[in-house]
Coordinates of C-alpha atoms in Angstrom, one line a residue:
M3 CA -15.3 -7.6 -21.8
S4 CA -18.4 -9.8 -20.4
R5 CA -18.5 -13.6 -19.6
V6 CA -22.0 -15.7 -18.6
I7 CA -21.2 -16.2 -14.9
P8 CA -23.8 -17.3 -12.3
Y9 CA -24.6 -15.3 -9.2
H10 CA -22.4 -16.7 -6.6
E11 CA -19.4 -16.0 -9.1
A12 CA -20.5 -12.8 -9.4
L13 CA -20.2 -11.8 -6.3
R14 CA -17.2 -13.5 -4.8
E15 CA -15.7 -11.6 -7.9
A16 CA -16.5 -8.2 -6.4
L17 CA -15.6 -9.6 -3.0
A18 CA -11.9 -10.9 -4.3
L19 CA -11.8 -7.3 -5.8
C20 CA -12.5 -5.1 -2.7
L21 CA -10.3 -7.5 -0.6
E22 CA -7.2 -6.9 -3.5
H23 CA -7.5 -3.4 -3.8
D24 CA -8.2 -2.1 -0.1
P25 CA -6.4 -3.6 2.6
R26 CA -9.2 -2.0 5.1
V27 CA -11.6 -4.1 4.0
Y28 CA -12.2 -7.9 5.4
L29 CA -15.3 -10.5 5.2
M30 CA -16.5 -11.8 8.8
G31 CA -19.7 -14.2 9.1
L32 CA -20.7 -17.5 10.1
G33 CA -19.3 -20.0 7.6
V34 CA -17.3 -17.3 5.5
P35 CA -14.4 -19.4 5.2
D36 CA -16.2 -22.6 5.0
P37 CA -15.6 -24.8 2.3
K38 CA -19.3 -24.2 0.8
G39 CA -18.3 -20.4 1.2
L40 CA -22.4 -19.4 1.8
F41 CA -23.2 -20.8 -1.1
G42 CA -20.4 -20.5 -3.2
S43 CA -20.2 -16.3 -2.8
T44 CA -17.0 -16.6 -0.5
T45 CA -14.9 -19.9 -1.8
G46 CA -11.7 -19.8 -1.8
L47 CA -11.3 -16.0 -0.4
V48 CA -9.6 -17.5 2.6
D49 CA -6.4 -19.3 0.9
R50 CA -6.0 -16.4 -1.3
F51 CA -6.6 -13.8 1.3
G52 CA -5.4 -15.4 4.7
P53 CA -8.0 -15.5 7.9
E54 CA -7.2 -12.4 8.9
R55 CA -9.1 -11.0 6.2
V56 CA -11.7 -14.0 5.9
R57 CA -12.7 -14.4 9.6
D58 CA -15.3 -17.0 10.8
M59 CA -17.6 -15.9 13.5
P60 CA -19.5 -17.6 16.3
A61 CA -23.4 -17.8 16.5
S62 CA -23.4 -15.2 18.2
E63 CA -24.9 -12.4 15.7
N64 CA -25.3 -9.3 18.4
A65 CA -21.6 -8.9 19.2
M66 CA -20.2 -10.4 16.1
T67 CA -22.3 -6.7 14.3
G68 CA -21.0 -5.1 17.0
V69 CA -17.2 -5.6 16.4
A70 CA -18.3 -4.7 12.8
L71 CA -18.9 -1.2 13.7
G72 CA -16.8 -0.7 16.1
S73 CA -13.9 -1.6 13.0
A74 CA -15.5 0.5 10.9
L75 CA -15.6 3.4 13.4
A76 CA -12.1 2.5 13.4
G77 CA -11.2 3.3 9.6
M78 CA -12.0 -0.3 8.5
R79 CA -14.5 -1.6 5.8
P80 CA -16.1 -4.4 7.1
V81 CA -18.2 -6.9 5.3
L82 CA -20.3 -8.9 7.5
S83 CA -22.5 -11.6 6.1
H84 CA -25.5 -13.3 7.8
Q85 CA -26.9 -16.6 7.0
R86 CA -30.5 -16.2 7.0
V87 CA -31.7 -12.6 7.8
D88 CA -33.9 -14.6 10.1
F89 CA -31.0 -15.2 12.4
A90 CA -29.7 -11.6 11.9
L91 CA -32.3 -10.7 13.7
L92 CA -30.8 -11.0 17.0
A93 CA -28.8 -7.7 16.0
M94 CA -31.6 -5.8 15.1
E95 CA -30.5 -3.2 17.7
Q96 CA -26.8 -3.1 17.1
M97 CA -27.9 -2.3 13.2
V98 CA -31.0 -0.3 14.0
N99 CA -30.2 1.9 16.9
Q100 CA -26.1 1.9 16.3
V101 CA -25.1 1.5 12.6
A102 CA -27.8 3.5 11.2
K103 CA -27.6 6.2 13.8
W104 CA -23.8 7.2 14.4
H105 CA -23.4 9.2 11.4
Y106 CA -26.2 11.3 12.2
M107 CA -26.2 11.5 16.0
F108 CA -22.3 12.3 16.0
G109 CA -22.8 15.2 13.3
G110 CA -20.7 13.4 10.7
Q111 CA -17.8 13.2 11.9
R112 CA -17.0 9.2 11.7
P113 CA -18.9 7.7 8.7
V114 CA -20.1 3.8 9.1
P115 CA -19.1 1.9 6.2
I116 CA -20.5 -1.3 6.7
L117 CA -22.0 -4.1 4.4
I118 CA -23.9 -5.9 6.3
R119 CA -25.1 -9.3 3.6
M120 CA -28.2 -11.2 4.1
I121 CA -29.5 -14.5 2.3
V122 CA -33.1 -14.3 1.9
G123 CA -36.3 -16.6 0.0
R124 CA -37.8 -19.1 -0.1
G125 CA -36.4 -22.9 -0.8
W126 CA -35.7 -26.7 0.3
G127 CA -38.8 -26.5 2.6
Q128 CA -36.8 -24.7 5.4
G129 CA -40.4 -22.9 6.4
A130 CA -41.4 -20.0 8.3
Q131 CA -38.3 -19.2 10.5
H132 CA -36.2 -20.4 7.4
S133 CA -37.4 -17.9 4.5
Q134 CA -38.5 -14.8 5.4
S135 CA -37.6 -11.7 3.3
L136 CA -37.9 -8.2 5.6
L137 CA -36.5 -5.5 3.1
S138 CA -39.3 -3.5 4.1
W139 CA -37.9 -3.6 8.2
F140 CA -34.5 -2.0 6.9
A141 CA -35.9 0.2 4.3
H142 CA -37.8 1.6 7.0
V143 CA -35.2 3.0 9.0
P144 CA -33.5 6.1 8.2
G145 CA -29.3 5.7 7.7
L146 CA -29.6 2.0 6.1
T147 CA -29.5 1.9 2.5
V148 CA -30.9 -1.3 1.5
I149 CA -30.1 -3.5 -1.9
A150 CA -31.7 -6.2 -3.4
P151 CA -29.4 -7.3 -6.5
A152 CA -31.2 -9.9 -9.0
T153 CA -29.4 -10.3 -11.6
P154 CA -25.3 -11.4 -11.6
H155 CA -24.3 -8.1 -13.1
D156 CA -26.0 -6.1 -10.5
A157 CA -24.7 -8.6 -7.7
K158 CA -21.1 -7.6 -8.4
A159 CA -21.6 -4.1 -9.7
L160 CA -24.1 -3.2 -6.4
T161 CA -21.6 -4.9 -4.4
L162 CA -18.9 -3.1 -4.9
A163 CA -21.0 0.5 -4.6
A164 CA -22.0 -0.6 -1.1
I165 CA -18.6 -1.7 -0.1
E166 CA -16.8 1.6 -1.7
S167 CA -19.9 4.0 0.2
D168 CA -19.6 5.6 3.4
D169 CA -22.8 5.1 4.3
P170 CA -24.0 1.9 6.0
V171 CA -25.3 -0.5 3.5
I172 CA -27.8 -3.5 3.9
S173 CA -27.6 -6.2 0.6
F174 CA -30.3 -8.7 0.4
E175 CA -29.2 -11.8 -1.8
H176 CA -32.5 -14.1 -2.6
R177 CA -31.1 -18.0 -2.3
W178 CA -33.0 -18.7 -5.8
C179 CA -30.6 -16.5 -7.6
F180 CA -27.2 -17.6 -6.5
N181 CA -27.2 -20.2 -9.8
V182 CA -28.9 -17.4 -12.1
K183 CA -26.5 -16.9 -14.9
G184 CA -25.6 -13.7 -16.9
E185 CA -23.3 -11.4 -18.3
V186 CA -20.8 -9.9 -16.2
P187 CA -17.9 -7.5 -17.1
E188 CA -14.6 -8.3 -15.8
G189 CA -12.8 -6.2 -13.5
I190 CA -14.4 -3.3 -11.9
V191 CA -18.0 -2.5 -12.3
R192 CA -20.2 -0.4 -10.1
A193 CA -24.1 0.1 -10.6
P194 CA -25.0 3.6 -8.8
L195 CA -27.0 3.1 -5.4
G196 CA -30.4 4.2 -5.2
E197 CA -31.3 4.0 -9.3
A198 CA -33.9 1.7 -10.3
H199 CA -33.6 -0.2 -13.5
V200 CA -35.6 -0.3 -16.6
V201 CA -35.1 -3.9 -17.8
R202 CA -37.9 -4.1 -20.4
E203 CA -39.2 -1.5 -21.9
G204 CA -43.0 -1.3 -22.3
A205 CA -46.0 1.1 -23.2
D206 CA -49.5 -0.7 -21.4
V207 CA -48.6 -1.4 -17.8
T208 CA -45.5 -1.1 -15.5
I209 CA -44.3 -4.2 -13.1
V210 CA -42.1 -2.9 -10.4
A211 CA -40.3 -5.7 -9.0
S212 CA -37.4 -5.8 -6.7
S213 CA -35.1 -9.3 -5.8
Y214 CA -36.1 -12.7 -7.1
M215 CA -39.3 -11.2 -8.2
V216 CA -37.2 -9.2 -11.4
L217 CA -37.0 -13.2 -12.6
E218 CA -40.3 -13.4 -12.2
A219 CA -41.0 -10.0 -13.9
M220 CA -39.5 -11.1 -16.8
R221 CA -41.2 -14.2 -17.3
A222 CA -44.3 -12.6 -16.8
A223 CA -43.7 -9.8 -19.8
E224 CA -43.1 -12.6 -22.0
Q225 CA -46.3 -14.6 -21.4
L226 CA -48.3 -11.3 -21.4
A227 CA -46.2 -10.4 -25.1
E228 CA -47.4 -13.5 -26.3
D229 CA -51.2 -11.8 -25.7
G230 CA -50.2 -8.4 -26.7
V231 CA -49.8 -6.7 -24.1
D232 CA -46.1 -4.3 -24.1
A233 CA -45.4 -4.8 -20.4
E234 CA -42.4 -2.4 -19.2
V235 CA -40.1 -4.1 -16.0
I236 CA -39.0 -2.1 -13.7
D237 CA -35.5 -3.4 -11.1
L238 CA -35.9 -1.6 -8.1
R239 CA -32.1 -2.5 -6.9
T240 CA -32.2 -0.2 -4.2
V241 CA -35.4 -0.4 -1.7
A242 CA -34.2 2.3 0.1
P243 CA -34.1 4.9 -1.3
L244 CA -36.8 4.5 -3.7
D245 CA -35.9 5.6 -7.4
R246 CA -39.6 7.6 -7.0
V247 CA -38.5 9.3 -10.0
T248 CA -38.2 6.4 -12.3
L249 CA -41.6 4.8 -11.3
A250 CA -43.3 8.0 -11.6
R251 CA -41.9 8.4 -15.3
S252 CA -42.9 5.0 -16.2
V253 CA -46.5 4.9 -14.8
R254 CA -46.9 8.4 -16.5
K255 CA -46.3 6.5 -20.0
T256 CA -48.3 2.8 -19.5
G257 CA -50.8 4.3 -16.8
H258 CA -51.0 1.0 -15.0
L259 CA -49.3 -0.3 -11.9
V260 CA -48.6 -3.6 -11.2
A261 CA -45.8 -3.9 -7.6
A262 CA -44.0 -7.6 -7.1
D263 CA -42.6 -8.2 -4.1
I264 CA -40.7 -11.0 -2.0
G265 CA -41.9 -10.3 1.1
W266 CA -45.2 -10.2 2.3
T267 CA -48.3 -8.6 0.7
S268 CA -48.8 -6.0 4.1
F269 CA -46.6 -3.0 5.4
G270 CA -44.1 -4.5 2.4
V271 CA -42.1 -3.3 -0.8
G272 CA -45.1 -3.6 -2.6
A273 CA -47.1 -1.6 -0.8
E274 CA -44.3 1.1 -0.7
V275 CA -44.3 1.1 -4.1
V276 CA -48.0 1.6 -4.9
S277 CA -47.7 4.7 -2.5
A278 CA -45.0 6.2 -3.8
V279 CA -47.2 6.2 -7.0
V280 CA -50.4 7.1 -5.7
E281 CA -48.5 10.5 -4.8
D282 CA -46.4 11.2 -7.5
A283 CA -48.2 10.5 -10.7
F284 CA -52.1 9.6 -9.5
D285 CA -53.5 11.6 -12.3
A286 CA -51.7 9.4 -14.7
L287 CA -53.2 6.1 -13.1
R288 CA -55.7 4.6 -15.1
S289 CA -56.6 1.6 -12.9
A290 CA -56.2 0.9 -9.4
P291 CA -52.5 0.1 -8.6
R292 CA -52.0 -4.3 -7.3
R293 CA -49.8 -5.5 -5.7
V294 CA -48.6 -9.4 -6.4
A295 CA -46.6 -10.4 -2.8
S296 CA -46.9 -13.6 -0.6
P297 CA -50.5 -13.8 1.8
D298 CA -49.9 -12.6 5.2
V299 CA -49.5 -15.6 7.4
P300 CA -46.1 -17.7 7.8
S301 CA -44.7 -19.1 4.9
P302 CA -45.3 -23.8 5.0
S303 CA -42.4 -26.5 5.0
T304 CA -44.5 -28.6 3.2
P305 CA -44.5 -28.7 -0.8
A306 CA -48.5 -29.3 -0.8
L307 CA -49.0 -25.9 1.0
S308 CA -46.0 -24.1 -0.8
A309 CA -48.3 -24.8 -4.3
G310 CA -50.1 -22.2 -2.9
F311 CA -48.5 -19.7 -1.1
W312 CA -46.3 -18.5 -3.3
P313 CA -46.8 -15.8 -6.3
R314 CA -45.0 -16.6 -9.6
A315 CA -45.1 -15.2 -12.9
R316 CA -48.6 -16.1 -13.6
A317 CA -50.4 -14.0 -10.5
I318 CA -48.2 -11.4 -12.5
V319 CA -49.8 -11.7 -15.7
D320 CA -53.5 -12.0 -13.9
A321 CA -52.8 -9.1 -12.2
A322 CA -51.4 -6.9 -15.0
R323 CA -54.5 -8.3 -17.4
A324 CA -56.8 -6.9 -14.6
Q325 CA -55.4 -4.0 -14.7
L326 CA -56.1 -3.6 -18.6
G327 CA -59.9 -4.8 -17.8
R328 CA -59.5 -8.6 -19.6
A329 CA -60.4 -11.2 -18.6
P330 CA -58.5 -14.0 -16.3
L331 CA -56.9 -16.6 -18.5
P332 CA -58.5 -20.1 -17.9
A333 CA -56.8 -21.7 -14.4
E334 CA -53.1 -23.6 -14.6
G335 CA -52.9 -27.4 -13.2
P336 CA -50.7 -27.9 -10.4
P337 CA -46.9 -27.4 -11.0
P338 CA -44.9 -29.9 -12.6
F339 CA -42.7 -29.3 -9.4
P340 CA -42.5 -27.7 -6.2
L341 CA -42.9 -24.3 -5.9
D342 CA -40.2 -24.6 -3.1
V343 CA -37.5 -25.3 -5.2
P344 CA -36.5 -22.8 -8.3
D345 CA -36.8 -25.6 -11.0
P346 CA -36.4 -29.0 -11.1
T347 CA -32.4 -28.9 -11.0
F348 CA -32.5 -27.4 -7.5
T349 CA -31.1 -30.5 -5.5
G350 CA -30.6 -28.1 -2.0
P351 CA -27.7 -25.9 -1.3
F352 CA -25.7 -28.6 0.3

């Protein structure tokens, strides 16, 4: 049975189910037992499962990532949370040189079942050092599975699958998604790691997106439909490994591709999507693929600059129209609210 619940509640359900059913699972992270509980995703879990399994940690990201790795090698299944990917950069050595490599370097004798959660994305004027979406950094490293749930259903289903996986998984959760509501089944529900999801079928143009940009892609598809354009929207769900089969199948149907990315344009997830389609379905393309992503400069803090920085649905619409040889729509006026917040109801995380 499904109910409509927000993304953060779906995450909390997934974590609670794993804590309940597997004594090897424990949570660790700065602020995990905090009353605010990482945007509500861990609220109340320390009261239910105790401080031994829902642990706070000091601001010592590198050391604590090593603790998580050691416990995974000893048979535990840690879920380590970093409040921002920006802070997790202090632990890159542990994640890239250790977590991703142990299973391979030692002949598969020890699995490394770790889920590392990282919150990404813009918002609330936090600027260049607190709004980065570095999915492609981790997707570039062999040995790491990288997921980016965009909906409440996938937040629960992908998190459950990630905790049950014997491989290390990095989960990127966009801060603008935490209050998004959607249908989520009760009880255990899983989504396969490594498979993209066609969330809207169409025949005229393929829009491939990940994380929060899936929501913008769906808005763009609705706007395109008003103009007679039938867009197909694909949610990558897993950024690495990339589901190239689903991408090529869609482009062979539509002949056109727009890749929408929450990160920067150059060397990003969108660039990899375009490369994969060019390699696998070049003969089907009827126009040059296009990327919609952030410009290659650090993200701004001020509302005035944010209004010209963050891509939204209109940028995807314009890219799709260009693919089809259609003239651009008339220029839009200023946005009704700052592009540093998801909508007028957003008042900040605290």
